[in-house]
Short mmCIF file of C-alpha atoms in Angstrom, two decimals:
data_model
loop_
_atom_site.label_atom_id
_atom_site.label_comp_id
_atom_site.label_asym_id
_atom_site.label_seq_id
_atom_site.Cartn_x
_atom_site.Cartn_y
_atom_site.Cartn_z
CA MET A 11 131.02 88.61 101.72
CA PHE A 12 129.16 87.49 98.57
CA ARG A 13 128.12 84.25 100.31
CA ASN A 14 126.88 86.18 103.35
CA LEU A 15 124.86 88.53 101.12
CA THR A 16 123.36 85.59 99.22
CA ARG A 17 122.47 83.86 102.47
CA ALA A 18 120.80 87.04 103.76
CA LEU A 19 118.76 87.44 100.57
CA HIS A 20 117.61 83.84 100.75
CA GLN A 21 116.62 84.36 104.38
CA ILE A 22 114.53 87.43 103.42
CA GLN A 23 112.80 85.45 100.68
CA ARG A 24 111.93 82.65 103.09
CA GLU A 25 110.49 84.95 105.76
CA PRO A 26 106.77 85.66 105.34
CA LEU A 27 105.72 89.17 104.41
CA GLN A 28 104.27 91.19 107.25
CA LYS A 29 100.52 90.78 107.19
CA GLN A 30 98.40 93.85 106.60
CA LEU A 31 94.86 94.34 107.83
CA GLN A 32 92.42 94.16 104.93
CA LYS A 33 89.31 96.25 105.37
CA ILE A 34 86.20 95.22 103.48
CA GLY A 35 82.86 96.98 103.18
CA ILE A 36 79.77 95.16 101.90
CA ILE A 37 76.75 96.98 100.51
CA GLY A 38 73.64 95.19 99.29
CA VAL A 39 71.64 96.57 96.37
CA PRO A 40 68.35 94.63 96.18
CA PHE A 41 67.36 96.19 92.88
CA SER A 42 65.47 94.72 89.92
CA ARG A 43 63.90 97.68 88.12
CA GLY A 44 66.59 97.88 85.44
CA GLN A 45 65.10 94.85 83.69
CA LYS A 46 61.86 92.86 83.56
CA LYS A 47 62.48 89.72 85.63
CA PHE A 48 61.62 89.74 89.32
CA GLY A 49 63.80 87.89 91.79
CA VAL A 50 67.20 89.45 91.20
CA GLU A 51 66.42 91.85 94.05
CA CYS A 52 66.71 88.79 96.33
CA GLY A 53 70.33 88.22 95.33
CA PRO A 54 72.01 90.09 98.22
CA LYS A 55 70.00 88.26 100.87
CA ALA A 56 70.63 84.87 99.27
CA ILE A 57 74.39 85.49 99.18
CA ARG A 58 74.47 86.72 102.77
CA ASP A 59 72.28 83.88 104.03
CA ALA A 60 74.64 81.37 102.43
CA GLY A 61 77.36 82.52 104.81
CA LEU A 62 79.29 85.17 102.88
CA VAL A 63 80.71 86.96 105.93
CA ARG A 64 81.63 83.69 107.65
CA GLU A 65 83.42 82.51 104.50
CA LEU A 66 85.36 85.76 104.20
CA ARG A 67 86.47 85.66 107.84
CA GLU A 68 87.88 82.18 107.31
CA ILE A 69 90.30 83.52 104.69
CA SER A 70 92.49 85.28 107.24
CA ASP A 71 92.54 86.69 110.76
CA ASP A 72 93.66 89.97 109.22
CA ILE A 73 90.32 90.88 107.66
CA ASN A 74 88.03 93.55 109.03
CA ILE A 75 84.52 93.29 107.57
CA LYS A 76 81.75 95.82 107.91
CA ASP A 77 78.36 95.15 106.37
CA PHE A 78 76.71 98.47 105.54
CA GLY A 79 73.32 96.83 104.99
CA ASP A 80 71.20 97.48 101.91
CA VAL A 81 70.76 100.62 99.85
CA THR A 82 67.42 102.27 100.43
CA TYR A 83 66.06 105.13 98.37
CA GLU A 84 62.97 107.18 97.59
CA ALA A 85 62.29 107.66 93.90
CA LYS A 86 61.49 111.17 92.71
CA PRO A 87 59.21 111.01 89.66
CA ALA A 88 60.59 112.91 86.69
CA LYS A 89 58.05 115.17 84.99
CA ILE A 90 59.28 114.11 81.57
CA LYS A 91 61.02 110.76 81.37
CA PRO A 92 63.44 109.81 78.61
CA ARG A 93 61.92 107.20 76.35
CA ASN A 94 62.85 103.54 76.36
CA MET A 95 64.40 103.39 79.84
CA LEU A 96 62.59 100.87 82.02
CA GLY A 97 62.11 101.86 85.67
CA TYR A 98 63.81 105.18 85.07
CA ASP A 99 62.90 106.94 88.34
CA ASP A 100 64.00 103.96 90.44
CA VAL A 101 67.22 103.53 88.45
CA VAL A 102 68.16 107.16 89.06
CA ALA A 103 67.31 107.23 92.77
CA CYS A 104 68.89 103.88 93.65
CA ASN A 105 72.11 104.62 91.81
CA HIS A 106 72.42 108.07 93.32
CA ARG A 107 72.25 106.56 96.79
CA LEU A 108 74.60 103.73 95.84
CA SER A 109 77.15 106.20 94.51
CA GLU A 110 77.17 107.94 97.89
CA LYS A 111 77.60 104.64 99.77
CA VAL A 112 80.45 103.43 97.54
CA PHE A 113 82.18 106.79 98.01
CA GLU A 114 81.77 106.43 101.80
CA ILE A 115 83.14 102.88 101.89
CA LEU A 116 86.16 103.76 99.75
CA ALA A 117 86.83 106.86 101.85
CA ASP A 118 87.14 104.51 104.84
CA ASP A 119 89.92 102.73 102.91
CA ARG A 120 87.86 99.57 102.43
CA LEU A 121 87.51 97.26 99.47
CA CYS A 122 83.90 97.86 98.46
CA ILE A 123 81.82 94.81 97.55
CA THR A 124 78.42 95.59 96.05
CA LEU A 125 75.91 92.76 95.96
CA GLY A 126 73.28 93.09 93.23
CA GLY A 127 70.69 93.34 92.06
CA ASP A 128 70.68 93.76 88.30
CA HIS A 129 73.60 95.28 86.43
CA ALA A 130 71.99 98.72 86.23
CA ILE A 131 73.59 99.25 89.65
CA GLY A 132 76.94 99.53 87.86
CA ILE A 133 75.99 103.15 87.15
CA GLY A 134 76.09 104.19 90.80
CA SER A 135 78.88 101.84 91.80
CA VAL A 136 81.30 103.13 89.17
CA ASP A 137 80.20 106.74 89.75
CA GLY A 138 81.03 106.54 93.45
CA HIS A 139 84.35 104.90 92.67
CA VAL A 140 85.48 107.43 90.08
CA ARG A 141 84.42 110.38 92.27
CA GLN A 142 86.46 109.02 95.19
CA ARG A 143 89.54 107.72 93.36
CA GLU A 144 89.32 109.70 90.06
CA ASN A 145 91.80 107.58 88.09
CA ILE A 146 90.11 104.20 87.63
CA ALA A 147 90.08 101.30 85.17
CA ILE A 148 87.08 99.02 84.65
CA VAL A 149 87.13 95.27 84.02
CA TRP A 150 83.61 94.27 82.93
CA VAL A 151 83.16 90.50 83.12
CA ASP A 152 79.90 89.74 81.35
CA ALA A 153 78.24 87.81 78.55
CA HIS A 154 76.82 91.15 77.38
CA ALA A 155 78.43 94.49 76.57
CA ASP A 156 75.89 96.70 78.42
CA LEU A 157 76.75 99.48 76.00
CA ASN A 158 73.34 100.38 74.56
CA THR A 159 71.76 103.82 74.74
CA ASN A 160 68.05 104.43 75.10
CA THR A 161 67.83 104.91 71.33
CA SER A 162 69.76 101.77 70.39
CA SER A 163 68.31 99.37 72.95
CA LEU A 164 65.73 96.90 71.67
CA SER A 165 64.39 96.16 75.16
CA GLY A 166 64.60 99.39 77.16
CA ASN A 167 66.34 97.43 79.93
CA VAL A 168 68.70 99.81 81.70
CA HIS A 169 70.84 96.91 82.92
CA GLY A 170 72.05 96.85 79.30
CA MET A 171 73.06 100.53 79.36
CA PRO A 172 75.38 101.29 82.30
CA LEU A 173 78.66 101.60 80.41
CA ALA A 174 77.06 103.85 77.79
CA LEU A 175 76.02 106.17 80.63
CA LEU A 176 79.45 106.08 82.25
CA ALA A 177 81.69 106.53 79.19
CA GLU A 178 82.84 110.05 78.31
CA GLU A 179 82.69 109.30 74.60
CA PHE A 180 78.96 108.52 74.81
CA ALA A 181 77.91 111.74 76.55
CA GLY A 182 76.58 113.31 73.35
CA MET A 183 74.42 110.29 72.53
CA TRP A 184 72.00 110.85 75.39
CA PRO A 185 69.09 113.27 75.79
CA TYR A 186 68.79 115.33 78.94
CA LEU A 187 68.27 112.90 81.83
CA PRO A 188 66.08 114.55 84.50
CA ASN A 189 67.07 114.11 88.16
CA MET A 190 70.37 112.62 87.03
CA ASP A 191 72.55 115.72 87.07
CA TRP A 192 74.62 114.07 89.82
CA GLN A 193 75.96 111.55 87.29
CA VAL A 194 78.59 112.86 84.90
CA PRO A 195 80.40 110.50 82.46
CA ARG A 196 83.95 110.38 83.78
CA VAL A 197 85.48 107.17 82.39
CA SER A 198 87.13 106.92 78.97
CA THR A 199 86.45 103.87 76.83
CA ARG A 200 90.25 103.50 76.76
CA ASN A 201 90.03 102.47 80.42
CA ILE A 202 87.41 99.74 79.94
CA ALA A 203 88.03 96.06 79.19
CA TYR A 204 85.49 93.31 78.60
CA ILE A 205 86.00 89.64 79.34
CA GLY A 206 83.55 86.86 78.51
CA LEU A 207 81.47 88.51 75.78
CA ARG A 208 79.29 86.25 73.66
CA SER A 209 75.95 88.07 73.22
CA VAL A 210 76.56 91.54 71.80
CA ASP A 211 74.10 93.72 69.84
CA ASP A 212 75.08 95.17 66.47
CA PHE A 213 75.16 98.73 67.85
CA GLU A 214 77.46 97.61 70.65
CA LYS A 215 79.76 95.83 68.20
CA ASP A 216 80.00 99.02 66.17
CA MET A 217 80.83 101.10 69.25
CA ILE A 218 83.45 98.63 70.47
CA ALA A 219 85.09 98.82 67.04
CA ARG A 220 84.73 102.61 66.70
CA TYR A 221 86.34 103.36 70.05
CA ASN A 222 88.74 100.40 69.95
CA ILE A 223 87.49 99.19 73.33
CA THR A 224 89.50 96.32 74.77
CA ALA A 225 87.23 93.29 74.45
CA PHE A 226 87.84 89.59 74.90
CA GLY A 227 85.03 87.28 73.86
CA MET A 228 84.89 83.58 74.64
CA ARG A 229 86.71 82.80 71.40
CA ASP A 230 89.62 84.91 72.67
CA VAL A 231 89.55 83.11 76.01
CA ASP A 232 89.70 79.76 74.20
CA LYS A 233 92.56 80.99 71.99
CA HIS A 234 94.78 82.69 74.58
CA GLY A 235 93.76 81.17 77.89
CA ILE A 236 92.25 83.08 80.77
CA HIS A 237 95.59 83.96 82.43
CA ASP A 238 96.88 85.79 79.38
CA VAL A 239 93.48 87.38 78.71
CA ILE A 240 93.15 89.06 82.10
CA ASN A 241 96.75 90.23 82.04
CA MET A 242 96.44 91.60 78.50
CA ALA A 243 93.28 93.39 79.62
CA LEU A 244 94.99 94.97 82.62
CA GLU A 245 97.97 96.01 80.52
CA ALA A 246 95.66 97.69 78.00
CA ILE A 247 93.57 99.70 80.46
CA ASP A 248 96.14 100.29 83.20
CA PRO A 249 99.54 100.39 81.45
CA LYS A 250 101.23 102.36 84.24
CA ALA A 251 99.74 100.15 86.96
CA ASP A 252 98.52 103.19 88.87
CA ARG A 253 94.73 103.06 88.54
CA SER A 254 92.18 101.89 91.07
CA ILE A 255 90.44 98.91 89.48
CA HIS A 256 86.69 98.45 89.30
CA LEU A 257 85.78 94.81 88.68
CA SER A 258 82.13 94.44 87.68
CA PHE A 259 81.26 90.74 87.56
CA ASP A 260 77.94 89.64 86.09
CA ILE A 261 77.27 86.05 87.13
CA ASP A 262 75.98 85.36 83.60
CA ALA A 263 79.59 85.57 82.43
CA LEU A 264 79.87 82.02 83.77
CA ASN A 265 78.68 78.94 81.96
CA PRO A 266 74.98 78.39 82.81
CA LEU A 267 75.85 74.84 83.88
CA GLU A 268 77.75 76.34 86.82
CA ALA A 269 75.62 79.45 87.46
CA PRO A 270 72.12 78.77 86.09
CA SER A 271 70.08 81.09 88.32
CA THR A 272 70.41 84.32 86.39
CA GLY A 273 68.06 86.24 84.13
CA THR A 274 69.89 86.35 80.80
CA SER A 275 72.07 83.26 80.67
CA VAL A 276 74.03 82.52 77.49
CA PRO A 277 75.60 79.11 76.70
CA GLY A 278 79.34 78.70 76.37
CA GLY A 279 80.53 80.96 79.16
CA LEU A 280 83.51 81.01 81.47
CA ALA A 281 84.17 78.07 83.74
CA LEU A 282 83.95 78.99 87.40
CA ARG A 283 87.68 78.35 87.77
CA GLU A 284 88.31 80.86 84.96
CA GLY A 285 86.10 83.43 86.66
CA ILE A 286 87.93 82.91 89.93
CA HIS A 287 91.30 83.26 88.17
CA ILE A 288 90.28 86.63 86.72
CA VAL A 289 89.49 87.90 90.20
CA GLU A 290 92.64 86.42 91.72
CA GLU A 291 94.78 88.23 89.16
CA VAL A 292 93.03 91.53 89.82
CA HIS A 293 93.43 91.04 93.57
CA LYS A 294 97.16 90.47 93.08
CA THR A 295 97.53 93.99 91.68
CA ARG A 296 96.66 95.36 95.15
CA ARG A 297 94.63 98.04 93.39
CA LEU A 298 91.16 96.50 93.43
CA GLY A 299 88.83 99.19 94.74
CA VAL A 300 85.33 97.88 94.01
CA LEU A 301 83.85 94.50 93.14
CA ASP A 302 80.27 94.35 91.84
CA LEU A 303 78.69 90.89 91.93
CA VAL A 304 75.39 91.11 90.10
CA GLU A 305 72.48 89.27 88.47
CA VAL A 306 72.11 86.34 90.89
CA ASN A 307 68.37 85.54 90.74
CA PRO A 308 67.26 83.02 93.40
CA ARG A 309 63.78 82.78 91.85
CA ILE A 310 65.14 81.15 88.69
CA GLY A 311 65.80 77.42 88.76
CA ASN A 312 65.39 74.74 91.39
CA LYS A 313 66.94 74.68 94.85
CA GLU A 314 70.13 72.96 93.68
CA GLN A 315 70.61 75.40 90.79
CA VAL A 316 70.13 78.39 93.08
CA GLN A 317 72.63 76.94 95.53
CA ASP A 318 75.19 76.38 92.77
CA THR A 319 74.80 79.96 91.57
CA VAL A 320 75.04 81.49 95.04
CA ASN A 321 78.07 79.33 95.86
CA ALA A 322 79.73 80.47 92.63
CA ALA A 323 79.10 84.10 93.60
CA ILE A 324 80.67 83.55 97.01
CA GLU A 325 83.77 81.94 95.47
CA ILE A 326 84.17 84.97 93.19
CA ILE A 327 83.88 87.33 96.15
CA LYS A 328 86.33 85.30 98.24
CA ALA A 329 88.91 85.54 95.45
CA ALA A 330 88.57 89.33 95.52
CA CYS A 331 89.37 89.25 99.23
CA GLY A 332 92.56 87.21 98.91
CA ASN A 333 91.40 83.60 98.93
CA PHE A 334 93.89 81.86 96.64
CA ARG A 335 93.29 78.28 95.66
#
């Protein structure tokens, strides 16, 4: 009897798991007003034109892809704008519309892939995710912490502020934000993890320390290895393994030698294979809800550099959709 049971178990292990249809929704966000460099608004088109949908369909026959096009919006000028927030009216209007689209895509039980655009779009992307799924965890893969407020920022670039707008603990640090009543901070800093940090402002360092935010800089990646880093991050922000995961991937997290066409590159970043491994590990949880791929700027660098950056972005996206090396 024991031999028969063992043989049966071995047979089950050898048989392939029943395939499940994976539904994917793509939304482009050709947005550049959250910072000062033009060109990042061309990122979604460049990624699509390089064959994103074709590449995703080659992963498996069991993938259903729907491209929802690009976010469009009409900015409503605020009578009194908060100081030191570049492109404020556009940031508010675009993110409001994006939040609605992300909510719609998730409600259709699809993995939502947002193609940026600058990282200010993380405001609307996370907002739509948390409204639809409520209990979420955020993995923020980036060279920068994006944790400034309008009073701490030295540049006024809103693409350096999204997490400060989204975190519950930062709610009291902001003035009234006109036309932005739709956005309520709903994510605790306990549910946020950084990977790839190497250019962090003093204010951001203080906030990371004050709130004990899970943060792995490049020194940590070198020390522990990327496999342990991503799994330690997930354990910290999703200890019960029950949260929908929001993976926000800024292409400048990668080493500029592999992804040079981005607006705020910083030397010494993740290798592309490390970036892909992060996404593979998140995909394996089966709880990835949204992937943001942001800050690809086709107007920076020569043709070969742009191609390398776009190809890197596509490899990251493929990993989120189940393409294992």
